[in-house]
Every structure is written in structure tokens, then in C-alpha cells.
Amino acid sequence: SLEDAARELAMPGGKGYCHVEEDEKGGEEERPAYTSPFMIDEALVEGGEKPPSCADLKAFFCSKYNSKYGHKCFLEPAKIELKIGSKIIPEDAKLKDYVSAGDDVFVNVLESSKPRNLDGSSNESSITSAHANGSEAKKETVKMKVYAHYESAASSRQDPNATQVFQITDAGKTVGSLIEDFVRIYNEKHKNNSEVEGLDKYSLCARTDGQVVVPADAPIAKTFKNGDDIWIVTLEEAMKENNERIVVNSSEVKNAIELSKVKAKDKSYYYWSRKATDEAPAPVEAPKQIRTRAAKQEEIIHYKTISSYSFEDEDGWVKVYISMPKVGDLPESSVTADFDVRSCSIRIMNYNGFNHRLQVPKLSEEIIPEESNVRVKKDTVIVRLRKSKKDHHWYELHKTKGIGEE
């Protein structure tokens, strides 16, 4: 009500916001996203402290969450932790010592909980199992999060579906199956949009931040770390940029298929060959052309990714330094930049015969786009990002880790 809103605004400590992220790929249960406001100086639970502690907020948030989504995923105070920025709030700490009015507090779920029956017991077994060869066997599990980006769409920053978060719980899940999941979700969300070209998994591959192409049959858990970015690009683009396989060891080349993979640097149709045999697999059907619009400029221009740079955080600015000898000799129009609240794209055209780009689809924190800029010196391109929260220190440029992850 208006009276309640007026009372909250009048409180000395003000109001904070507690969030938990959606877990779309969290195994058998799905954890919906949820946000709950809370008062920093008011008791949050019956008989709780005033001002409240971190433990009070955990109990308060879990109660609110479970009343709405407990049938899907049940949160327990003992199995979550609260973070503000990169800091974990101690269990017995007063919220007012860590949280200011308007701040966001994020919930890190330490252990997934299944929906509960009326008696409070779990309605599913806590042991994940799989049937193999007619017998029941335990499936090796992991707990990690990765960020998958469709690079050509992410470059325009107009498509929110160009980046998807995946929770990996199966240690055997491969990069190829992640590409399949990404394509399915991406195409489903764009099925009614004639302006967006659908994706075909057989025309795509995945690579790391360092532009190393990762084989389709590589297990994600053994190839990437928790919080890593996986860049999905076309095989054609990867071949143009002369990417390399993540491992090329001549001792591993056992047959013609493997030899072809090495020679083609895993970017032919063999990329999608799941099992090595002495016979070449039948070529897949060529993707059908479903484009209904002219290609956008950023989809036509070929770029080399800028992966070497340094940055510093001081006085409300994050400054990124890209060393490029004699870049100052280029025409002024050769260096352009686009800034958004949580992303940026820096392009240097026709430098030493190539176009170069620093693409950050998700910055570590928010910036003020209209106050950010790029400057060109004799041998350096300097990107100046105006921080939205001046007192929040940036430890990395890319947002590479999930909320609450170390």
C-alpha cells in the first residue's frame, strides 16, 4: 500500500533487495528466479533482532521464496549464503554494517534442495542414478555454471538471448550437447521473429576466451572451469581466424578420422563426429537457408578478437589499455566503440591489414555509457569505462563467474 511504501522510505536504514538467480539447467528441478525487498533496520522474522542480522535475512528470504516456489525448489537457510559484491556477509553480522539503501544482496545456493512433502521430507531421492545396460549405476555429478554466448549476435548487444547461463551437473555432458541445448533454446525464443536467422548446430563450434576451438565430444567439466565463458561461433568463422584445437598430440592420432581432425584443426564436419572409426562418417545434410533479411554489418565484417590487454580501477573509472604499435597513425574513424550499461564493443579497423575487436558482452559491473569513451594514443588504445558504483572495485573486466561463486 502507499502507507507501507511511505513507511519503508522513511526508515533510516532504507530498503535493500535480495535476489536468487534462475537455475534453468540445474538437473531434475528448476529453481525460479526471485527478488524480495527487505528493511535494513527493521526486524525481519518474528522474535528477530532489530536491526536484523544476516541469519535473519536468510530465514526471511527462504520463507518468502518457499511460500511461492517451494513446490519446485525448496531453499533452506543453512544451505545458502548471502553476498554483496564479492563479499560474503557473516552469519552473525548486522545487515546495516554491509548493506546500504538500494543495495542488492545475492543468494548463493550452496546445495540444491528438492521440493518438500507435507511432512517436510524430500519427495525425490538425493542420489542421482542412471540405468546402464539394464542395471542401475550412479552418475558422476559436478556443480558448475558456464556462460554460453553466440558471438555474432552478442556483438550487436540487441539480442538478450545471445547469452545463456547453463548449470552443469552431469560430469559427462559434452560441449556438443551444450551447443545443441543453446541452439534449441535460441531458436525457440526466436521462432516468431522473422528478423532473426535460426541456428543450425552443424554449422557451429565452441571455443574458449583464448579462441581455442574445443572438440564437440569434450566433457565440459574437464575443459572449462566454473564461471567460464563458452563462445559459440560458426565453423567458417573459426577457420578464417585459424583457431587451433585444444589438444593436438601426434601420439593420439590413431586413424584417418583423427588425422583429418588434426589437419583441419577440428573445424570440418568431423567436428561433430562423436566416435572415431576407420571409416569417415556420412556428411550431414547441408543447412537450409532460412534468412529473411539482409545480413547486418557486424555479421559480415570479420574480426580478430583482442585477447591481450591490461586494465586498472581508480577514481570511479576502469581504464583498459590495448597495446597496438603505431595505432595512432590510423584515420580517426578507424577506431569506434559502443557502450551499454553492462557491455562494450571496441573496434579497430584495418590495423596491419586486419579488423580487431574487444568484445565484452557482460562487464564485471554496470557502467555509465554516456560518460564512457575511447581514446587513441600513438601506440595504445585506451578505453575509459565510467563506473556506475564508484566504490565497487573491479577485479576483472569480464563477468566470468556466477553470483556467489569463488
mmCIF file of C-alpha atoms in Angstrom:
data_model
loop_
_atom_site.group_PDB
_atom_site.id
_atom_site.type_symbol
_atom_site.label_atom_id
_atom_site.label_comp_id
_atom_site.label_asym_id
_atom_site.label_seq_id
_atom_site.Cartn_x
_atom_site.Cartn_y
_atom_site.Cartn_z
ATOM 1 C CA SER A 1 0.000 0.000 0.000
ATOM 2 C CA LEU A 2 1.002 3.661 -0.224
ATOM 3 C CA GLU A 3 1.197 3.845 3.568
ATOM 4 C CA ASP A 4 3.557 0.874 3.677
ATOM 5 C CA ALA A 5 5.715 2.350 0.915
ATOM 6 C CA ALA A 6 5.886 5.683 2.751
ATOM 7 C CA ARG A 7 6.832 3.907 5.986
ATOM 8 C CA GLU A 8 9.617 1.975 4.242
ATOM 9 C CA LEU A 9 11.067 5.069 2.629
ATOM 10 C CA ALA A 10 11.024 6.869 5.966
ATOM 11 C CA MET A 11 13.132 4.189 7.657
ATOM 12 C CA PRO A 12 16.685 5.382 8.442
ATOM 13 C CA GLY A 13 18.333 2.256 7.009
ATOM 14 C CA GLY A 14 16.122 2.139 3.950
ATOM 15 C CA LYS A 15 15.289 -0.860 1.816
ATOM 16 C CA GLY A 16 17.555 -3.452 0.213
ATOM 17 C CA TYR A 17 16.797 -6.147 -2.363
ATOM 18 C CA CYS A 18 17.638 -9.829 -2.043
ATOM 19 C CA HIS A 19 17.893 -11.915 -5.233
ATOM 20 C CA VAL A 20 18.364 -15.515 -6.249
ATOM 21 C CA GLU A 21 19.188 -16.376 -9.862
ATOM 22 C CA GLU A 22 17.206 -18.746 -12.040
ATOM 23 C CA ASP A 23 18.660 -22.215 -12.401
ATOM 24 C CA GLU A 24 17.455 -23.396 -15.828
ATOM 25 C CA LYS A 25 19.726 -26.392 -16.151
ATOM 26 C CA GLY A 26 20.006 -27.458 -12.537
ATOM 27 C CA GLY A 27 19.276 -31.125 -13.007
ATOM 28 C CA GLU A 28 15.876 -32.561 -12.172
ATOM 29 C CA GLU A 29 14.479 -29.467 -10.509
ATOM 30 C CA GLU A 30 14.272 -25.940 -11.818
ATOM 31 C CA ARG A 31 14.961 -23.043 -9.473
ATOM 32 C CA PRO A 32 12.961 -19.957 -10.475
ATOM 33 C CA ALA A 33 14.489 -16.522 -10.005
ATOM 34 C CA TYR A 34 13.070 -14.415 -7.193
ATOM 35 C CA THR A 35 13.606 -10.968 -5.672
ATOM 36 C CA SER A 36 12.368 -9.807 -2.295
ATOM 37 C CA PRO A 37 12.764 -6.336 -0.770
ATOM 38 C CA PHE A 38 13.693 -6.116 2.906
ATOM 39 C CA MET A 39 14.122 -3.392 5.510
ATOM 40 C CA ILE A 40 17.684 -2.919 6.718
ATOM 41 C CA ASP A 41 16.794 -1.642 10.199
ATOM 42 C CA GLU A 42 13.537 -3.498 10.880
ATOM 43 C CA ALA A 43 13.054 -6.961 12.383
ATOM 44 C CA LEU A 44 12.523 -9.447 9.537
ATOM 45 C CA VAL A 45 11.303 -12.515 11.421
ATOM 46 C CA GLU A 46 9.145 -12.961 14.489
ATOM 47 C CA GLY A 47 11.300 -12.540 17.560
ATOM 48 C CA GLY A 48 14.226 -11.484 15.372
ATOM 49 C CA GLU A 49 16.801 -8.807 16.082
ATOM 50 C CA LYS A 50 16.462 -5.134 15.316
ATOM 51 C CA PRO A 51 18.482 -4.238 13.319
ATOM 52 C CA PRO A 52 18.416 -7.691 11.718
ATOM 53 C CA SER A 53 21.380 -9.991 11.167
ATOM 54 C CA CYS A 54 22.413 -11.944 8.089
ATOM 55 C CA ALA A 55 20.829 -15.054 9.646
ATOM 56 C CA ASP A 56 17.519 -13.186 9.954
ATOM 57 C CA LEU A 57 17.594 -12.184 6.292
ATOM 58 C CA LYS A 58 18.353 -15.765 5.233
ATOM 59 C CA ALA A 59 15.370 -17.035 7.210
ATOM 60 C CA PHE A 60 13.174 -14.214 5.895
ATOM 61 C CA PHE A 61 14.143 -14.765 2.251
ATOM 62 C CA CYS A 62 13.778 -18.564 2.386
ATOM 63 C CA SER A 63 10.332 -18.197 3.944
ATOM 64 C CA LYS A 64 9.216 -15.804 1.190
ATOM 65 C CA TYR A 65 10.747 -17.928 -1.562
ATOM 66 C CA ASN A 66 9.349 -21.246 -0.344
ATOM 67 C CA SER A 67 5.851 -19.835 0.060
ATOM 68 C CA LYS A 68 5.879 -19.102 -3.679
ATOM 69 C CA TYR A 69 8.185 -21.694 -5.233
ATOM 70 C CA GLY A 70 8.582 -24.383 -2.571
ATOM 71 C CA HIS A 71 6.763 -26.857 -4.811
ATOM 72 C CA LYS A 72 9.615 -26.563 -7.328
ATOM 73 C CA CYS A 73 12.724 -25.896 -5.264
ATOM 74 C CA PHE A 74 12.978 -25.607 -1.502
ATOM 75 C CA LEU A 75 15.579 -23.216 -0.030
ATOM 76 C CA GLU A 76 16.996 -23.755 3.457
ATOM 77 C CA PRO A 77 18.853 -21.016 5.413
ATOM 78 C CA ALA A 78 21.637 -23.459 6.309
ATOM 79 C CA LYS A 79 22.252 -24.210 2.636
ATOM 80 C CA ILE A 80 22.606 -20.662 1.301
ATOM 81 C CA GLU A 81 24.966 -17.757 1.834
ATOM 82 C CA LEU A 82 24.479 -14.053 1.160
ATOM 83 C CA LYS A 83 26.866 -11.866 -0.778
ATOM 84 C CA ILE A 84 27.082 -8.197 -1.575
ATOM 85 C CA GLY A 85 29.514 -7.551 -4.369
ATOM 86 C CA SER A 86 32.283 -10.103 -3.848
ATOM 87 C CA LYS A 87 31.948 -10.186 -0.047
ATOM 88 C CA ILE A 88 30.192 -12.921 1.897
ATOM 89 C CA ILE A 89 28.102 -11.480 4.725
ATOM 90 C CA PRO A 90 28.975 -13.287 8.000
ATOM 91 C CA GLU A 91 26.126 -15.208 9.611
ATOM 92 C CA ASP A 92 26.028 -13.075 12.772
ATOM 93 C CA ALA A 93 26.781 -9.725 11.098
ATOM 94 C CA LYS A 94 24.302 -6.852 11.240
ATOM 95 C CA LEU A 95 22.915 -6.047 7.800
ATOM 96 C CA LYS A 96 23.380 -2.324 8.326
ATOM 97 C CA ASP A 97 27.149 -2.871 8.520
ATOM 98 C CA TYR A 98 27.195 -4.321 4.998
ATOM 99 C CA VAL A 99 24.083 -3.103 3.205
ATOM 100 C CA SER A 100 23.032 0.428 2.296
ATOM 101 C CA ALA A 101 19.656 1.612 0.991
ATOM 102 C CA GLY A 102 19.074 0.367 -2.541
ATOM 103 C CA ASP A 103 21.826 -2.270 -2.425
ATOM 104 C CA ASP A 104 21.418 -5.707 -3.976
ATOM 105 C CA VAL A 105 22.162 -8.795 -1.902
ATOM 106 C CA PHE A 106 22.585 -12.026 -3.830
ATOM 107 C CA VAL A 107 21.814 -15.539 -2.653
ATOM 108 C CA ASN A 108 24.375 -18.238 -3.391
ATOM 109 C CA VAL A 109 22.698 -21.646 -3.161
ATOM 110 C CA LEU A 110 25.299 -23.985 -1.678
ATOM 111 C CA GLU A 111 23.216 -27.116 -2.099
ATOM 112 C CA SER A 112 20.134 -27.733 -4.183
ATOM 113 C CA SER A 113 17.073 -28.849 -2.250
ATOM 114 C CA LYS A 114 14.226 -30.840 -3.719
ATOM 115 C CA PRO A 115 10.572 -29.857 -3.242
ATOM 116 C CA ARG A 116 9.202 -30.980 0.125
ATOM 117 C CA ASN A 117 6.251 -33.150 1.071
ATOM 118 C CA LEU A 118 3.808 -32.038 3.729
ATOM 119 C CA ASP A 119 5.820 -33.860 6.392
ATOM 120 C CA GLY A 120 8.945 -31.926 5.390
ATOM 121 C CA SER A 121 10.674 -34.890 3.748
ATOM 122 C CA SER A 122 12.117 -34.778 0.267
ATOM 123 C CA ASN A 123 9.874 -36.249 -2.407
ATOM 124 C CA GLU A 124 12.840 -37.405 -4.501
ATOM 125 C CA SER A 125 15.937 -39.447 -3.811
ATOM 126 C CA SER A 126 19.078 -37.434 -3.179
ATOM 127 C CA ILE A 127 21.125 -39.909 -5.210
ATOM 128 C CA THR A 128 21.237 -39.271 -8.937
ATOM 129 C CA SER A 129 21.326 -42.529 -10.844
ATOM 130 C CA ALA A 130 21.196 -43.733 -14.419
ATOM 131 C CA HIS A 131 20.239 -47.049 -15.967
ATOM 132 C CA ALA A 132 23.077 -48.506 -17.972
ATOM 133 C CA ASN A 133 22.961 -51.903 -19.702
ATOM 134 C CA GLY A 134 19.870 -52.788 -17.715
ATOM 135 C CA SER A 135 21.485 -52.135 -14.325
ATOM 136 C CA GLU A 136 21.354 -49.075 -12.118
ATOM 137 C CA ALA A 137 24.588 -47.096 -11.879
ATOM 138 C CA LYS A 138 25.436 -43.838 -10.152
ATOM 139 C CA LYS A 139 26.051 -40.906 -12.458
ATOM 140 C CA GLU A 140 29.148 -38.828 -11.763
ATOM 141 C CA THR A 141 27.972 -35.344 -10.873
ATOM 142 C CA VAL A 142 29.531 -31.898 -10.741
ATOM 143 C CA LYS A 143 28.287 -28.465 -9.813
ATOM 144 C CA MET A 144 29.377 -25.650 -12.070
ATOM 145 C CA LYS A 145 27.989 -22.774 -14.109
ATOM 146 C CA VAL A 146 29.118 -21.619 -17.549
ATOM 147 C CA TYR A 147 28.060 -18.711 -19.763
ATOM 148 C CA ALA A 148 27.456 -19.550 -23.428
ATOM 149 C CA HIS A 149 27.498 -16.678 -25.933
ATOM 150 C CA TYR A 150 26.542 -16.688 -29.625
ATOM 151 C CA GLU A 151 29.278 -14.285 -30.646
ATOM 152 C CA SER A 152 27.851 -12.727 -33.808
ATOM 153 C CA ALA A 153 24.549 -11.897 -32.077
ATOM 154 C CA ALA A 154 26.215 -10.792 -28.841
ATOM 155 C CA SER A 155 28.244 -8.235 -30.787
ATOM 156 C CA SER A 156 25.117 -6.188 -31.563
ATOM 157 C CA ARG A 157 24.042 -6.213 -27.879
ATOM 158 C CA GLN A 158 20.430 -6.035 -29.080
ATOM 159 C CA ASP A 159 19.604 -9.704 -28.503
ATOM 160 C CA PRO A 160 19.189 -10.710 -24.835
ATOM 161 C CA ASN A 161 19.086 -14.371 -25.910
ATOM 162 C CA ALA A 162 22.630 -14.251 -27.305
ATOM 163 C CA THR A 163 23.925 -15.189 -23.843
ATOM 164 C CA GLN A 164 22.567 -18.137 -21.872
ATOM 165 C CA VAL A 165 23.564 -19.494 -18.471
ATOM 166 C CA PHE A 166 23.926 -23.244 -18.062
ATOM 167 C CA GLN A 167 24.157 -25.129 -14.779
ATOM 168 C CA ILE A 168 26.262 -28.243 -15.362
ATOM 169 C CA THR A 169 25.535 -31.172 -13.056
ATOM 170 C CA ASP A 170 26.469 -34.130 -15.282
ATOM 171 C CA ALA A 171 30.238 -34.619 -15.424
ATOM 172 C CA GLY A 172 29.831 -36.335 -18.797
ATOM 173 C CA LYS A 173 27.947 -33.524 -20.529
ATOM 174 C CA THR A 174 29.815 -32.575 -23.683
ATOM 175 C CA VAL A 175 30.431 -29.292 -25.447
ATOM 176 C CA GLY A 176 28.420 -30.586 -28.404
ATOM 177 C CA SER A 177 25.360 -31.271 -26.254
ATOM 178 C CA LEU A 178 25.623 -27.753 -24.807
ATOM 179 C CA ILE A 179 25.639 -26.323 -28.346
ATOM 180 C CA GLU A 180 22.525 -28.411 -29.082
ATOM 181 C CA ASP A 181 20.817 -27.038 -25.961
ATOM 182 C CA PHE A 182 21.830 -23.475 -26.846
ATOM 183 C CA VAL A 183 20.502 -23.791 -30.415
ATOM 184 C CA ARG A 184 17.221 -25.309 -29.240
ATOM 185 C CA ILE A 185 16.597 -22.533 -26.692
ATOM 186 C CA TYR A 186 17.759 -19.761 -29.051
ATOM 187 C CA ASN A 187 15.568 -20.934 -31.944
ATOM 188 C CA GLU A 188 12.563 -21.453 -29.685
ATOM 189 C CA LYS A 189 12.787 -17.894 -28.358
ATOM 190 C CA HIS A 190 13.070 -16.503 -31.887
ATOM 191 C CA LYS A 191 10.567 -18.742 -33.652
ATOM 192 C CA ASN A 192 8.117 -15.879 -34.200
ATOM 193 C CA ASN A 193 10.749 -13.318 -35.192
ATOM 194 C CA SER A 194 11.322 -13.267 -38.944
ATOM 195 C CA GLU A 195 14.194 -10.812 -38.473
ATOM 196 C CA VAL A 196 16.375 -13.398 -36.735
ATOM 197 C CA GLU A 197 18.027 -16.233 -38.586
ATOM 198 C CA GLY A 198 17.668 -19.639 -36.946
ATOM 199 C CA LEU A 199 20.796 -21.551 -35.918
ATOM 200 C CA ASP A 200 21.938 -24.960 -37.141
ATOM 201 C CA LYS A 201 24.166 -26.861 -34.731
ATOM 202 C CA TYR A 202 26.208 -28.486 -37.502
ATOM 203 C CA SER A 203 27.429 -25.086 -38.691
ATOM 204 C CA LEU A 204 28.673 -24.117 -35.215
ATOM 205 C CA CYS A 205 31.562 -24.861 -32.900
ATOM 206 C CA ALA A 206 32.656 -23.707 -29.450
ATOM 207 C CA ARG A 207 35.836 -22.030 -28.286
ATOM 208 C CA THR A 208 37.404 -20.569 -25.175
ATOM 209 C CA ASP A 209 38.169 -16.958 -24.260
ATOM 210 C CA GLY A 210 41.561 -17.526 -25.867
ATOM 211 C CA GLN A 211 39.923 -18.521 -29.189
ATOM 212 C CA VAL A 212 40.853 -22.173 -28.812
ATOM 213 C CA VAL A 213 38.320 -24.405 -30.559
ATOM 214 C CA VAL A 214 37.027 -27.149 -28.260
ATOM 215 C CA PRO A 215 36.027 -30.554 -29.737
ATOM 216 C CA ALA A 216 32.315 -31.339 -29.675
ATOM 217 C CA ASP A 217 32.899 -34.523 -27.675
ATOM 218 C CA ALA A 218 34.985 -32.804 -24.982
ATOM 219 C CA PRO A 219 33.425 -33.005 -21.473
ATOM 220 C CA ILE A 220 32.607 -29.510 -20.242
ATOM 221 C CA ALA A 221 33.686 -30.299 -16.668
ATOM 222 C CA LYS A 222 37.172 -31.321 -17.840
ATOM 223 C CA THR A 223 37.601 -28.497 -20.352
ATOM 224 C CA PHE A 224 36.205 -25.432 -18.584
ATOM 225 C CA LYS A 225 36.210 -24.073 -15.060
ATOM 226 C CA ASN A 226 33.280 -22.877 -13.005
ATOM 227 C CA GLY A 227 32.153 -19.470 -14.288
ATOM 228 C CA ASP A 228 33.947 -19.712 -17.656
ATOM 229 C CA ASP A 229 32.627 -18.251 -20.908
ATOM 230 C CA ILE A 230 31.988 -20.535 -23.894
ATOM 231 C CA TRP A 231 31.899 -18.706 -27.219
ATOM 232 C CA ILE A 232 29.741 -20.263 -29.937
ATOM 233 C CA VAL A 233 30.835 -19.273 -33.453
ATOM 234 C CA THR A 234 30.372 -20.621 -36.951
ATOM 235 C CA LEU A 235 32.857 -23.201 -38.199
ATOM 236 C CA GLU A 236 33.507 -20.900 -41.139
ATOM 237 C CA GLU A 237 34.490 -18.035 -38.850
ATOM 238 C CA ALA A 238 36.721 -20.281 -36.757
ATOM 239 C CA MET A 239 38.524 -21.475 -39.881
ATOM 240 C CA LYS A 240 39.078 -17.909 -41.089
ATOM 241 C CA GLU A 241 40.610 -16.969 -37.748
ATOM 242 C CA ASN A 242 42.864 -20.048 -37.865
ATOM 243 C CA ASN A 243 41.879 -21.311 -34.425
ATOM 244 C CA GLU A 244 43.531 -24.420 -33.050
ATOM 245 C CA ARG A 245 42.278 -27.489 -31.268
ATOM 246 C CA ILE A 246 42.567 -27.504 -27.530
ATOM 247 C CA VAL A 247 44.929 -30.518 -27.776
ATOM 248 C CA VAL A 248 46.844 -31.698 -30.844
ATOM 249 C CA ASN A 249 49.121 -34.566 -29.926
ATOM 250 C CA SER A 250 50.513 -36.699 -32.738
ATOM 251 C CA SER A 251 50.600 -39.714 -30.445
ATOM 252 C CA GLU A 252 46.810 -39.523 -30.207
ATOM 253 C CA VAL A 253 46.291 -39.742 -33.977
ATOM 254 C CA LYS A 254 45.132 -43.337 -34.399
ATOM 255 C CA ASN A 255 43.261 -43.373 -37.696
ATOM 256 C CA ALA A 256 42.144 -41.369 -40.696
ATOM 257 C CA ILE A 257 39.386 -39.624 -38.795
ATOM 258 C CA GLU A 258 41.765 -38.360 -36.123
ATOM 259 C CA LEU A 259 44.322 -37.341 -38.744
ATOM 260 C CA SER A 260 41.667 -35.344 -40.568
ATOM 261 C CA LYS A 261 40.714 -33.642 -37.313
ATOM 262 C CA VAL A 262 44.308 -32.543 -36.758
ATOM 263 C CA LYS A 263 44.822 -31.359 -40.330
ATOM 264 C CA ALA A 264 41.544 -29.449 -40.333
ATOM 265 C CA LYS A 265 42.111 -28.290 -36.752
ATOM 266 C CA ASP A 266 38.772 -29.864 -35.859
ATOM 267 C CA LYS A 267 36.775 -27.413 -37.944
ATOM 268 C CA SER A 268 35.489 -29.683 -40.742
ATOM 269 C CA TYR A 269 32.298 -31.694 -40.460
ATOM 270 C CA TYR A 270 34.430 -34.090 -38.383
ATOM 271 C CA TYR A 271 33.891 -31.610 -35.545
ATOM 272 C CA TRP A 272 30.551 -33.306 -34.981
ATOM 273 C CA SER A 273 31.895 -36.850 -35.316
ATOM 274 C CA ARG A 274 31.220 -38.437 -31.922
ATOM 275 C CA LYS A 275 33.170 -41.710 -32.238
ATOM 276 C CA ALA A 276 36.420 -42.350 -34.022
ATOM 277 C CA THR A 277 36.288 -45.248 -36.507
ATOM 278 C CA ASP A 278 38.329 -46.275 -39.516
ATOM 279 C CA GLU A 279 35.561 -45.078 -41.842
ATOM 280 C CA ALA A 280 34.613 -41.496 -42.497
ATOM 281 C CA PRO A 281 31.123 -40.589 -41.292
ATOM 282 C CA ALA A 282 28.476 -39.677 -43.842
ATOM 283 C CA PRO A 283 28.371 -35.916 -44.397
ATOM 284 C CA VAL A 284 25.496 -34.204 -42.654
ATOM 285 C CA GLU A 285 22.766 -32.550 -44.677
ATOM 286 C CA ALA A 286 23.696 -29.022 -45.652
ATOM 287 C CA PRO A 287 21.930 -26.374 -43.518
ATOM 288 C CA LYS A 288 18.943 -24.814 -45.231
ATOM 289 C CA GLN A 289 18.949 -21.097 -45.903
ATOM 290 C CA ILE A 290 16.194 -19.512 -43.867
ATOM 291 C CA ARG A 291 17.421 -15.912 -43.829
ATOM 292 C CA THR A 292 14.594 -13.480 -44.465
ATOM 293 C CA ARG A 293 16.573 -10.267 -44.181
ATOM 294 C CA ALA A 294 19.826 -8.778 -45.373
ATOM 295 C CA ALA A 295 22.841 -9.516 -43.194
ATOM 296 C CA LYS A 296 23.714 -6.862 -40.633
ATOM 297 C CA GLN A 297 27.042 -5.094 -40.867
ATOM 298 C CA GLU A 298 28.501 -6.807 -37.795
ATOM 299 C CA GLU A 299 27.600 -10.205 -39.272
ATOM 300 C CA ILE A 300 29.547 -9.505 -42.475
ATOM 301 C CA ILE A 301 32.727 -7.926 -41.137
ATOM 302 C CA HIS A 302 35.394 -10.364 -39.989
ATOM 303 C CA TYR A 303 37.292 -9.505 -36.795
ATOM 304 C CA LYS A 304 40.278 -10.813 -34.908
ATOM 305 C CA THR A 305 39.475 -10.939 -31.210
ATOM 306 C CA ILE A 306 41.612 -8.782 -28.931
ATOM 307 C CA SER A 307 42.572 -11.014 -26.014
ATOM 308 C CA SER A 308 45.671 -9.173 -24.749
ATOM 309 C CA TYR A 309 45.089 -6.052 -22.686
ATOM 310 C CA SER A 310 45.542 -4.613 -19.201
ATOM 311 C CA PHE A 311 43.193 -2.586 -17.045
ATOM 312 C CA GLU A 312 43.149 -0.543 -13.852
ATOM 313 C CA ASP A 313 40.418 0.625 -11.499
ATOM 314 C CA GLU A 314 40.797 4.057 -9.927
ATOM 315 C CA ASP A 315 38.810 7.198 -9.125
ATOM 316 C CA GLY A 316 35.487 5.891 -10.409
ATOM 317 C CA TRP A 317 36.923 4.744 -13.749
ATOM 318 C CA VAL A 318 38.025 1.430 -15.195
ATOM 319 C CA LYS A 319 40.666 2.034 -17.851
ATOM 320 C CA VAL A 320 41.527 -0.665 -20.385
ATOM 321 C CA TYR A 321 44.865 -0.402 -22.198
ATOM 322 C CA ILE A 322 45.257 -2.149 -25.566
ATOM 323 C CA SER A 323 48.822 -2.048 -26.864
ATOM 324 C CA MET A 324 48.914 -1.618 -30.660
ATOM 325 C CA PRO A 325 52.132 -0.069 -32.018
ATOM 326 C CA LYS A 326 51.518 2.878 -34.372
ATOM 327 C CA VAL A 327 47.735 2.641 -33.954
ATOM 328 C CA GLY A 328 47.753 6.437 -33.730
ATOM 329 C CA ASP A 329 48.643 6.557 -37.424
ATOM 330 C CA LEU A 330 45.204 5.211 -38.387
ATOM 331 C CA PRO A 331 42.438 7.591 -39.515
ATOM 332 C CA GLU A 332 40.301 8.767 -36.609
ATOM 333 C CA SER A 333 37.281 6.914 -37.997
ATOM 334 C CA SER A 334 39.141 3.582 -37.780
ATOM 335 C CA VAL A 335 38.560 3.258 -34.024
ATOM 336 C CA THR A 336 34.952 3.083 -32.863
ATOM 337 C CA ALA A 337 33.201 1.993 -29.681
ATOM 338 C CA ASP A 338 29.735 1.108 -28.423
ATOM 339 C CA PHE A 339 28.854 1.178 -24.729
ATOM 340 C CA ASP A 340 25.864 -0.211 -22.908
ATOM 341 C CA VAL A 341 25.041 -0.459 -19.208
ATOM 342 C CA ARG A 342 26.703 -3.881 -18.883
ATOM 343 C CA SER A 343 28.663 -4.357 -22.141
ATOM 344 C CA CYS A 344 31.056 -2.726 -24.554
ATOM 345 C CA SER A 345 32.489 -3.313 -28.026
ATOM 346 C CA ILE A 346 35.697 -1.679 -29.261
ATOM 347 C CA ARG A 347 36.603 -1.993 -32.956
ATOM 348 C CA ILE A 348 39.899 -1.103 -34.641
ATOM 349 C CA MET A 349 39.542 -1.365 -38.415
ATOM 350 C CA ASN A 350 42.278 -2.147 -40.942
ATOM 351 C CA TYR A 351 45.137 -2.290 -38.442
ATOM 352 C CA ASN A 352 48.036 -4.177 -40.066
ATOM 353 C CA GLY A 353 45.592 -5.471 -42.658
ATOM 354 C CA PHE A 354 43.017 -6.885 -40.220
ATOM 355 C CA ASN A 355 39.984 -5.695 -38.275
ATOM 356 C CA HIS A 356 40.293 -6.155 -34.500
ATOM 357 C CA ARG A 357 37.651 -6.171 -31.784
ATOM 358 C CA LEU A 358 37.479 -6.243 -27.995
ATOM 359 C CA GLN A 359 34.005 -7.614 -27.257
ATOM 360 C CA VAL A 360 32.773 -7.750 -23.654
ATOM 361 C CA PRO A 361 29.144 -8.984 -23.684
ATOM 362 C CA LYS A 362 28.938 -8.803 -19.895
ATOM 363 C CA LEU A 363 31.135 -6.436 -17.915
ATOM 364 C CA SER A 364 32.064 -7.137 -14.325
ATOM 365 C CA GLU A 365 29.625 -4.442 -13.169
ATOM 366 C CA GLU A 366 27.449 -1.696 -14.613
ATOM 367 C CA ILE A 367 28.853 1.419 -16.269
ATOM 368 C CA ILE A 368 27.501 4.811 -17.345
ATOM 369 C CA PRO A 369 27.522 4.501 -21.172
ATOM 370 C CA GLU A 370 27.205 8.190 -21.996
ATOM 371 C CA GLU A 371 30.268 9.054 -19.879
ATOM 372 C CA SER A 372 32.440 6.216 -21.214
ATOM 373 C CA ASN A 373 34.744 6.754 -24.188
ATOM 374 C CA VAL A 374 37.784 5.545 -26.105
ATOM 375 C CA ARG A 375 40.992 7.446 -26.736
ATOM 376 C CA VAL A 376 43.758 6.673 -29.210
ATOM 377 C CA LYS A 377 47.389 7.396 -28.381
ATOM 378 C CA LYS A 378 50.485 6.770 -30.500
ATOM 379 C CA ASP A 379 50.828 3.083 -29.572
ATOM 380 C CA THR A 380 47.825 2.446 -27.332
ATOM 381 C CA VAL A 381 44.042 2.417 -27.419
ATOM 382 C CA ILE A 382 42.624 3.451 -24.028
ATOM 383 C CA VAL A 383 39.051 2.508 -23.180
ATOM 384 C CA ARG A 384 37.614 4.553 -20.295
ATOM 385 C CA LEU A 385 34.597 2.985 -18.562
ATOM 386 C CA ARG A 386 32.728 5.204 -16.120
ATOM 387 C CA LYS A 387 31.698 3.013 -13.168
ATOM 388 C CA SER A 388 28.076 3.177 -12.059
ATOM 389 C CA LYS A 389 29.087 2.290 -8.486
ATOM 390 C CA LYS A 390 32.317 4.132 -7.793
ATOM 391 C CA ASP A 391 33.023 2.320 -4.516
ATOM 392 C CA HIS A 392 32.775 -1.163 -6.061
ATOM 393 C CA HIS A 393 36.237 -2.392 -7.056
ATOM 394 C CA TRP A 394 36.586 -4.374 -10.286
ATOM 395 C CA TYR A 395 38.809 -7.440 -10.057
ATOM 396 C CA GLU A 396 38.166 -8.483 -13.649
ATOM 397 C CA LEU A 397 36.821 -6.908 -16.824
ATOM 398 C CA HIS A 398 34.571 -9.754 -17.952
ATOM 399 C CA LYS A 399 31.770 -11.088 -15.800
ATOM 400 C CA THR A 400 33.119 -14.643 -15.787
ATOM 401 C CA LYS A 401 31.701 -16.061 -12.576
ATOM 402 C CA GLY A 402 28.191 -16.692 -11.377
ATOM 403 C CA ILE A 403 26.675 -14.858 -8.464
ATOM 404 C CA GLY A 404 28.248 -16.009 -5.231
ATOM 405 C CA GLU A 405 30.855 -18.239 -6.848
ATOM 406 C CA GLU A 406 34.508 -18.191 -5.937
#
